[in-house]
Tab-separated table of C-alpha atoms and ligand atoms in Angstrom:
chain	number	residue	atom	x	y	z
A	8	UNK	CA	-0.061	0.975	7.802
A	9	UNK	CA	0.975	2.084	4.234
A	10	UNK	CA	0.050	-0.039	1.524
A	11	UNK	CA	0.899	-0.280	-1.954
A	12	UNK	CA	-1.664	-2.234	-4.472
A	13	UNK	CA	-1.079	-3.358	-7.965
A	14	UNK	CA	-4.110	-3.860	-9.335
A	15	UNK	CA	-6.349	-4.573	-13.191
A	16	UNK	CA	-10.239	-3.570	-12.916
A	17	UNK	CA	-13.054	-5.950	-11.951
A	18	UNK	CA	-11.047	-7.442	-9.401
A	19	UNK	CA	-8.897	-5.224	-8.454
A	20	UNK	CA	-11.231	-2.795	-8.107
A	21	UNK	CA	-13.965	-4.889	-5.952
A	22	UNK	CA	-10.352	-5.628	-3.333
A	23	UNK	CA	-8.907	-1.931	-3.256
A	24	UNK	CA	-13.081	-0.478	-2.278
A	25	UNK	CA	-11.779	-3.182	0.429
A	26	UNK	CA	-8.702	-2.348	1.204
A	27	UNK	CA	-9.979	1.448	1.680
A	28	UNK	CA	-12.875	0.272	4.307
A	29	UNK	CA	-10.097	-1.992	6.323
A	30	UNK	CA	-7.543	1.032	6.436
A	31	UNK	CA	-7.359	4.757	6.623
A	32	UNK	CA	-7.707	5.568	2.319
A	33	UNK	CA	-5.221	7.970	2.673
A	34	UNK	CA	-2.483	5.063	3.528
A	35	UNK	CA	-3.811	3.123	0.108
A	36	UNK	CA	-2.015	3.983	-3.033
A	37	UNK	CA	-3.436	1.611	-5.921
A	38	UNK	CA	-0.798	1.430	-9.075
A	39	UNK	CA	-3.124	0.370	-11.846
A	40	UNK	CA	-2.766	-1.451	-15.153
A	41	UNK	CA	-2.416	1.042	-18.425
A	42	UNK	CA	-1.874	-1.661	-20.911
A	43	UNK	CA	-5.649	-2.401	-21.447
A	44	UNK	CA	-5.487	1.741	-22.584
A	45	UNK	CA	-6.854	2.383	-26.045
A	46	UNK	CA	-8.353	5.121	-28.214
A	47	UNK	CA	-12.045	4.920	-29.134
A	48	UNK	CA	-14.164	7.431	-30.655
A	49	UNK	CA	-10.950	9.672	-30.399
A	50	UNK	CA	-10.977	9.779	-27.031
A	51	UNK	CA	-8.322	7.918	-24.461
A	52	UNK	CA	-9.744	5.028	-22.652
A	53	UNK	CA	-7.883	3.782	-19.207
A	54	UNK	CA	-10.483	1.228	-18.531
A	55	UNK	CA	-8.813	-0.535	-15.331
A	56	UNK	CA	-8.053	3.032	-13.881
A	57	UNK	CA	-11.518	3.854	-14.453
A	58	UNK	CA	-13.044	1.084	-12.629
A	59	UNK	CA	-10.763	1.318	-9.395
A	60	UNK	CA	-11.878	4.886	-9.629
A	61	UNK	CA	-14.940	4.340	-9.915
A	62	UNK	CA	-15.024	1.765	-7.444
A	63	UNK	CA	-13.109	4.288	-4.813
A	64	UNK	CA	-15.798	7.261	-5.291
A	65	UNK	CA	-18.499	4.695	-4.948
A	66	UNK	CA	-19.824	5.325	-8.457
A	67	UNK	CA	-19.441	1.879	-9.847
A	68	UNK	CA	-22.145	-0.567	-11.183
A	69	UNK	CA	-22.054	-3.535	-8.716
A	70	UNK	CA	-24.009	-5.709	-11.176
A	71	UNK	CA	-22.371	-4.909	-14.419
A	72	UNK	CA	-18.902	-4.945	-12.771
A	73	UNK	CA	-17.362	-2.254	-14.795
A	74	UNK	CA	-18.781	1.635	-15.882
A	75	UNK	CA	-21.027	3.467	-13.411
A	76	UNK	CA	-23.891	3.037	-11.469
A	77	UNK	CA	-27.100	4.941	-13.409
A	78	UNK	CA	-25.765	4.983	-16.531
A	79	UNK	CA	-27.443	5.654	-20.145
A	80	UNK	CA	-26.214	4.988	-23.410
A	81	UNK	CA	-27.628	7.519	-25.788
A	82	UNK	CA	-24.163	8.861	-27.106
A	83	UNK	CA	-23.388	5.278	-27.469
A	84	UNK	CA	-27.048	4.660	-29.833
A	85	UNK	CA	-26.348	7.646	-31.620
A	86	UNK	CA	-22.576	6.354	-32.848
A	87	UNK	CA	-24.473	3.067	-33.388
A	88	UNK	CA	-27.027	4.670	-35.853
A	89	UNK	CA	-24.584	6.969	-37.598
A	90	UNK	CA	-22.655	3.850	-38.232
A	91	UNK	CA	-19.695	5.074	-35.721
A	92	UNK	CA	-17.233	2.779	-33.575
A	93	UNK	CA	-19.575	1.029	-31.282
A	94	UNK	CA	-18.011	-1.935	-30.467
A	95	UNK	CA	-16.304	-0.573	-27.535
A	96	UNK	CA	-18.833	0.404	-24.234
A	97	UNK	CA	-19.012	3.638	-22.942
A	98	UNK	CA	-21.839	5.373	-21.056
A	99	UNK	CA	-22.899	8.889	-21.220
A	100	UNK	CA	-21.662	9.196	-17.783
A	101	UNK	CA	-18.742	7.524	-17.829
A	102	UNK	CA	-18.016	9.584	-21.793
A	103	UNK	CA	-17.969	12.339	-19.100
A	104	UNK	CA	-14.760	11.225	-17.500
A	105	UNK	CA	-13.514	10.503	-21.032
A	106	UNK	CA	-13.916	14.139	-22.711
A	107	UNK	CA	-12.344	15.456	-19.485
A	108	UNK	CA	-9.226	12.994	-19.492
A	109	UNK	CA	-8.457	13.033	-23.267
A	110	UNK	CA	-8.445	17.354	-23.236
A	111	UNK	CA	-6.172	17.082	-20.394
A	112	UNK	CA	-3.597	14.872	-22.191
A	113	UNK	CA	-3.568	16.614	-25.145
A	114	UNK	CA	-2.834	19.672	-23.628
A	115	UNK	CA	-0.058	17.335	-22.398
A	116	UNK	CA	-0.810	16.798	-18.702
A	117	UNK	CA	0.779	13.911	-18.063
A	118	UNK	CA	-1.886	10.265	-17.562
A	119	UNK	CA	-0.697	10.143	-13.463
A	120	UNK	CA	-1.603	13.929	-12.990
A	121	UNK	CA	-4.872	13.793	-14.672
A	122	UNK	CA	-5.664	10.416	-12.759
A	123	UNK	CA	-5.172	12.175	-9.463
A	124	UNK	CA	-6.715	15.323	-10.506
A	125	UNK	CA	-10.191	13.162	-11.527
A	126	UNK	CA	-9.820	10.730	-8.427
A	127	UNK	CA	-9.395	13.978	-6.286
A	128	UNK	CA	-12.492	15.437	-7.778
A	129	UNK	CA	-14.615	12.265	-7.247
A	130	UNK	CA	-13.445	12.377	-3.727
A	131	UNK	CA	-11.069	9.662	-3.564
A	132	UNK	CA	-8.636	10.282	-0.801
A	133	UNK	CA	-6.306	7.224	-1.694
A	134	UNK	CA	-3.690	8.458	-4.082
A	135	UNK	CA	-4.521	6.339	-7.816
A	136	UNK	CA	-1.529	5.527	-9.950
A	137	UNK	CA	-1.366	4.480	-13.766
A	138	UNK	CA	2.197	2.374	-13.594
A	139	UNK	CA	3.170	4.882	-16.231
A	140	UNK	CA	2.740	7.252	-17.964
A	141	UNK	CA	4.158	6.207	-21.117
A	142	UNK	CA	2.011	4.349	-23.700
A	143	UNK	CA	1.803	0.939	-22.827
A	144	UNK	CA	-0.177	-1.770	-24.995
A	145	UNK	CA	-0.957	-5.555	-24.531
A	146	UNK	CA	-0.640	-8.110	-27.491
A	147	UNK	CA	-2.437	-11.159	-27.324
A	148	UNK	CA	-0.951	-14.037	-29.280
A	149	UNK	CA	-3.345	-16.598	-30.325
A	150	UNK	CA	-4.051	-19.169	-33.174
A	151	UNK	CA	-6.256	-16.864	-35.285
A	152	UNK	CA	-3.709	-13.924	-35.011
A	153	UNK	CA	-2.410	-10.755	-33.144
A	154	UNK	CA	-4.549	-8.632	-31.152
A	155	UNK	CA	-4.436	-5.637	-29.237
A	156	UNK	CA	-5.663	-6.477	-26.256
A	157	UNK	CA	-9.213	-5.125	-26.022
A	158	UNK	CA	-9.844	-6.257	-29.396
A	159	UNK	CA	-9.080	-9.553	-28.154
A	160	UNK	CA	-11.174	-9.407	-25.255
A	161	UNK	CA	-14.418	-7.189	-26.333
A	162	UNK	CA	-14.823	-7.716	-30.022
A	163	UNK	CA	-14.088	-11.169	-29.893
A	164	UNK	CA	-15.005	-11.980	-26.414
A	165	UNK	CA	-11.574	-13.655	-25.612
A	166	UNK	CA	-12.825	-16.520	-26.901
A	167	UNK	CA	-9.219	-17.145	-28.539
A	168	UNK	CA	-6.518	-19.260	-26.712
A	169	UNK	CA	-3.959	-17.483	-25.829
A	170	UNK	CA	-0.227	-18.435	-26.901
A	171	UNK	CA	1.403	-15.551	-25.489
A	172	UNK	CA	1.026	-12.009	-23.898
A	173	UNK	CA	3.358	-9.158	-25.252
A	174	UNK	CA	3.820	-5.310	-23.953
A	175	UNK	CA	4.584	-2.540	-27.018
A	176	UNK	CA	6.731	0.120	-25.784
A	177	UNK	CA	8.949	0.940	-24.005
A	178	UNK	CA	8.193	2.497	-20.079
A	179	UNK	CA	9.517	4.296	-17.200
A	180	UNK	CA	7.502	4.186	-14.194
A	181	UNK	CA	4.852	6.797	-13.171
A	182	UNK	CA	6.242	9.545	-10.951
A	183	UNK	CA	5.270	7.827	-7.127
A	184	UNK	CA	5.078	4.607	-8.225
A	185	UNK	CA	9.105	3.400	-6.808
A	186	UNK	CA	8.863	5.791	-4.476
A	187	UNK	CA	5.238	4.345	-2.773
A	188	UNK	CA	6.762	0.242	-3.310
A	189	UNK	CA	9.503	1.590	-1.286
A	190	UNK	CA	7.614	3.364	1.418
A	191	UNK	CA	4.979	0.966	1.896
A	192	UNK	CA	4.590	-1.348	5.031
A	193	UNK	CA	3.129	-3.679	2.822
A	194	UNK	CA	2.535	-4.580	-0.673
A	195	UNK	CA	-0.557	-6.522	-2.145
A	196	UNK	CA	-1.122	-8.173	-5.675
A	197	UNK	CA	-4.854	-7.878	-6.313
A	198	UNK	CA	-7.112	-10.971	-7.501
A	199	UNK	CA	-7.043	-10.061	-10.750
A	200	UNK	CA	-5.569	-11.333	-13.853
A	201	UNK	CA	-2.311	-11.738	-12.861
A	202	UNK	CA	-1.048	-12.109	-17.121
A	203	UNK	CA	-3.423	-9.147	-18.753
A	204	UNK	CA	-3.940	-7.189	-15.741
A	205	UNK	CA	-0.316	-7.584	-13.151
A	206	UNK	CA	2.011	-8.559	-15.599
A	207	UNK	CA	2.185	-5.264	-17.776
A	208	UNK	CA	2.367	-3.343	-14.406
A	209	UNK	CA	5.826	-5.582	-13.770
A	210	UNK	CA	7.084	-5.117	-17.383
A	211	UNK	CA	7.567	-1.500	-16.166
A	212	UNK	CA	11.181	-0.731	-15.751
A	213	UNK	CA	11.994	-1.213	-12.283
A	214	UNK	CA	8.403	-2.127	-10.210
A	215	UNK	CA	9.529	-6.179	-10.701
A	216	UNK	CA	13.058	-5.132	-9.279
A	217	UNK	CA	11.441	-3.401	-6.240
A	218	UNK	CA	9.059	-6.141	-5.387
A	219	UNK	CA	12.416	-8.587	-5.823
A	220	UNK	CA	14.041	-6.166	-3.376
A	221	UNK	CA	11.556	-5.361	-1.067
A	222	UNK	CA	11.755	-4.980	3.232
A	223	UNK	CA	8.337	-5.817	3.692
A	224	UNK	CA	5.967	-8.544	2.709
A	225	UNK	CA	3.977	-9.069	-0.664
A	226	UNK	CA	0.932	-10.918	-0.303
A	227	UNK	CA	-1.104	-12.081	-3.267
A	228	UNK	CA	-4.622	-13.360	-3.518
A	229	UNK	CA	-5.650	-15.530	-6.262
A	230	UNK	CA	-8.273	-14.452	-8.586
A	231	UNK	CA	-9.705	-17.815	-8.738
A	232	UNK	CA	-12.578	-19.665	-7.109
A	233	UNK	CA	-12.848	-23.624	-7.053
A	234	UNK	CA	-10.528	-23.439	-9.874
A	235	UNK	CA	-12.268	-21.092	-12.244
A	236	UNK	CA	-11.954	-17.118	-12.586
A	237	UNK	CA	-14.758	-15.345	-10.888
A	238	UNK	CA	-15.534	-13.472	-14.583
A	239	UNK	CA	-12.655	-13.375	-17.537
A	240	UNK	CA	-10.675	-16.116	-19.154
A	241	UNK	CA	-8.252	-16.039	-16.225
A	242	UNK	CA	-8.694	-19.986	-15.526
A	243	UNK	CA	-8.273	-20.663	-19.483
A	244	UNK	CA	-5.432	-18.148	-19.549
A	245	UNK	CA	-3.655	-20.420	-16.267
A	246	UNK	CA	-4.207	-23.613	-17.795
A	247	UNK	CA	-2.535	-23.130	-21.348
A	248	UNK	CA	0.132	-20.367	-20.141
A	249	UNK	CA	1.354	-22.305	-16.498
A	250	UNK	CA	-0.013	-25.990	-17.326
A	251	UNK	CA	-3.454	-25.591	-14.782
A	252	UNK	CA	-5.528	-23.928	-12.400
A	253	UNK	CA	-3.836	-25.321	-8.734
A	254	UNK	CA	-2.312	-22.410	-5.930
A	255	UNK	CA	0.714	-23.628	-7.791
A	256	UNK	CA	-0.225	-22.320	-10.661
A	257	UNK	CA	-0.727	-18.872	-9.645
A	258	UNK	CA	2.255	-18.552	-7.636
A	259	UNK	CA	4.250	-19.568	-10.449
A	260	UNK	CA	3.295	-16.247	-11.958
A	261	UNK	CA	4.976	-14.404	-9.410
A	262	UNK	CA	7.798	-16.193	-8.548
A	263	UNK	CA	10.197	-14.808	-6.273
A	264	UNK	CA	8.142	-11.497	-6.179
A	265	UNK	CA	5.251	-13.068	-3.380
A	266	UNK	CA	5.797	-13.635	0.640
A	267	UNK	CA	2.064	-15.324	0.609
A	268	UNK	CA	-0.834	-16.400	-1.316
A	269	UNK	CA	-3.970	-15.772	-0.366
A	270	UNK	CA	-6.346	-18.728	-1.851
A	271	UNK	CA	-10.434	-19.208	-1.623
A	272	UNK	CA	-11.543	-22.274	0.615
A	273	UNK	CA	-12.697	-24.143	-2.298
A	274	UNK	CA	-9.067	-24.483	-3.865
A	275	UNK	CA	-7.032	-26.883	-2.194
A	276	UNK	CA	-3.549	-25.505	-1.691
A	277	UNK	CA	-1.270	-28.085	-2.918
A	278	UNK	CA	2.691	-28.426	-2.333
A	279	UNK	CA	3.068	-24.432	-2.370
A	280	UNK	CA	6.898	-22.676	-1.793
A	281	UNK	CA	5.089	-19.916	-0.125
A	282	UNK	CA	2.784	-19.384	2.555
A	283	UNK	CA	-0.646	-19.813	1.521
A	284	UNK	CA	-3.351	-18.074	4.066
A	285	UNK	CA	-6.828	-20.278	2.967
A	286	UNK	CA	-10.101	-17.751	3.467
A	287	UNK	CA	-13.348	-17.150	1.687
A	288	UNK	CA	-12.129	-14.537	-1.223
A	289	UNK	CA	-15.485	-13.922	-3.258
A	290	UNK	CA	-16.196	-10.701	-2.980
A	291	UNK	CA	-19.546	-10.311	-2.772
A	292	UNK	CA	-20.504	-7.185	-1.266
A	293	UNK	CA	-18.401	-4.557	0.675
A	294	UNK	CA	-18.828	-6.651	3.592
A	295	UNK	CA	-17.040	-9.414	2.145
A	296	UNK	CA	-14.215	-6.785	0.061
A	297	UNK	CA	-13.219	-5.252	3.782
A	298	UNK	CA	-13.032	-9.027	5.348
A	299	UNK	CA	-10.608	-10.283	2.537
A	300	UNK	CA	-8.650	-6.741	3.246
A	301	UNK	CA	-7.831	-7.248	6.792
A	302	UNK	CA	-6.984	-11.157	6.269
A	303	UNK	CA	-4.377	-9.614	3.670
A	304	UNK	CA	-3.564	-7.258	6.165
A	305	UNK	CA	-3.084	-10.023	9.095
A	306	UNK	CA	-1.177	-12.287	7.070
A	307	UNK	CA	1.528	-9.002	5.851
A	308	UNK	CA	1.699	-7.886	9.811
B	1	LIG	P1	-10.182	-6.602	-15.467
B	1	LIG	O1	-9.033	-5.706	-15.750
B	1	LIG	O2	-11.486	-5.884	-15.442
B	1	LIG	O3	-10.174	-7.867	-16.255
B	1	LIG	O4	-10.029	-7.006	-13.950
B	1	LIG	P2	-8.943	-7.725	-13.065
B	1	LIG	O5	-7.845	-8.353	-13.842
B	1	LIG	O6	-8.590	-6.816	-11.938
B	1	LIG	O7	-9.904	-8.799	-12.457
B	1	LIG	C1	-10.311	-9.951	-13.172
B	1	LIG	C2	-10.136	-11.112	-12.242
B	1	LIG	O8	-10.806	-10.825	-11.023
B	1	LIG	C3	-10.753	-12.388	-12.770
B	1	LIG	O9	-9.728	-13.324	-12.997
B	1	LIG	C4	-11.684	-12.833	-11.645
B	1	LIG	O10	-11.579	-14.213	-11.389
B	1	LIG	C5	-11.209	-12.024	-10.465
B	1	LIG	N1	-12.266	-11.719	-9.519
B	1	LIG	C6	-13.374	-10.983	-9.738
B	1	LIG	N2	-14.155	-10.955	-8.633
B	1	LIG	C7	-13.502	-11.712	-7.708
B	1	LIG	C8	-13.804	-12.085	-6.358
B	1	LIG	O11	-14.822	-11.728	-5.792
B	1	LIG	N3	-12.877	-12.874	-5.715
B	1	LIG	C9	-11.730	-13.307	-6.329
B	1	LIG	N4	-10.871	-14.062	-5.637
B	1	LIG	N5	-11.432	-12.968	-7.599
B	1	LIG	C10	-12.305	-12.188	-8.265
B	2	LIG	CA1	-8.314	-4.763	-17.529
């Protein structure tokens, strides 16, 4: 069974190490958010492709939830001391991945070849794809101001409300990216944010009209548990942007584009205009990342 995931980090990246224990990895292709993407320290930062990578190879922290396991951060205490841009986290390990990706671009190697080449080379078999390759970048609208996105959410915390959510730019799709949402048997929104983290992936010219158009089902799961996001202002984000946290709520954000919604026990389901499939959805270990997979899975056969 083929399957296409759109996926941000945390989240996304916990469900597709899931996805790639329920199925054969090779029949996973995971389309990942680029408009979290910035520059810091000179170098170009894809943080949500770096955590489902990092997630896929196994190299992830579990606890932390982003960067790598057995990291250090003397690069990071030496920009601190020479009074350099610190504000932004990046481990020597993970800087690694960054020197590596940020030569290859500016040699002009386009972001989805250089994603694959990496993934390939930390042994991911399932194919990784940035929606595009173009430069993409989130604006968060709030009552203090404009932000790019990750100064929104890391140097202040995303402790801001959020009015609104814009994408700069202007985007084609990634080569692979229409041509997987039309191959695949199936088609799965991760739990993550579905504004910051799903929504710039559908701003890309034509990935909303092939999930409107699609032959086979698109399941969603909701990123939130007993009515409050697992980590991230998700929850806050629902309740000012779609009026509250409910099943509702979240299906509202992908109206028309969604078969199913997958929903934790603890939510009740409401009136819904989709199927909603009720299971545990914290994903707590691998264990409990594979078991969410193949009730996703069940629900698109
Ligand atoms: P980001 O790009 O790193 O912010 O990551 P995502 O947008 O992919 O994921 C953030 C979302 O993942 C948050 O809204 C969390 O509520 C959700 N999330 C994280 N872990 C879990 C989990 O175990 N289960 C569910 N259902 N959602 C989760
Ligand atoms: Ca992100």
């Amino acid at each position: 069974m083929k399957v296409a995931l759109l996926s941000g980090g945390v989240g996304g990246a916990r469900f597709a190490r899931g996805l790639t224990a329920a199925v054969d990895p090779a029949d996973v292709t995971v389309i990942g958010n680029v408009g979290d993407d910035l520059e810091v320290l000179g170098m170009a930062v894809s943080p949500d492709l770096d955590s489902i990578l990092y997630a896929l190879a196994g190299l992830n922290d579990e606890e932390r939830g982003w960067g790598r396991a057995d990291e250090s951060w003397r690069a990071l205490e030496t920009v601190s001391a020479l009074g350099g841009e610190d504000w932004f986290r990046l481990g020597d390990r993970d800087l690694g991945l960054q020197l590596v990706r940020t030569q290859a671009l500016r040699a002009g190697e386009p972001l989805s070849a250089v994603t694959a080449r990496l993934a390939s080379a930390a042994g991911v078999e399932s194919l990784l794809l940035p929606a595009t390759d173009d430069r993409q970048r989130t604006w968060i609208d709030t009552p203090a101001g404009s932000f790019p996105f990750q100064e929104w959410f890391v140097a202040r915390g995303h402790q801001d409300e959020v009015d609104s959510v814009r994408f700069e730019g202007e985007w084609t799709p990634a080569p692979g990216v229409l041509e997987t949402l039309e191959g695949a048997d199936a088609i799965v929104i991760a739990p993550s944010n579905p504004y910051v983290s799903i929504w710039p992936i559908l701003a890309v010219e034509g990935i909303r009209e092939a999930l409107s158009a699609r032959r086979v089902p698109c399941i969603a799961v909701s990123p939130l548990v007993g009515g409050r996001a697992v980590k991230g202002p998700a929850d806050r984000m629902l309740g000012r942007l779609a009026g509250g946290t409910s099943a509702g709520h979240v299906a509202s954000c992908y109206e028309g584009l969604i078969d199913a919604l997958v929903v934790d026990e603890s939510d009740p389901t409401g009136p819904l205009a989709i199927r909603a499939v009720v299971t545990q959805t914290l994903m707590t270990d691998l264990a409990a990342s594979r078991r969410l997979a193949e009730t996703v899975l069940a629900a698109a056969a």
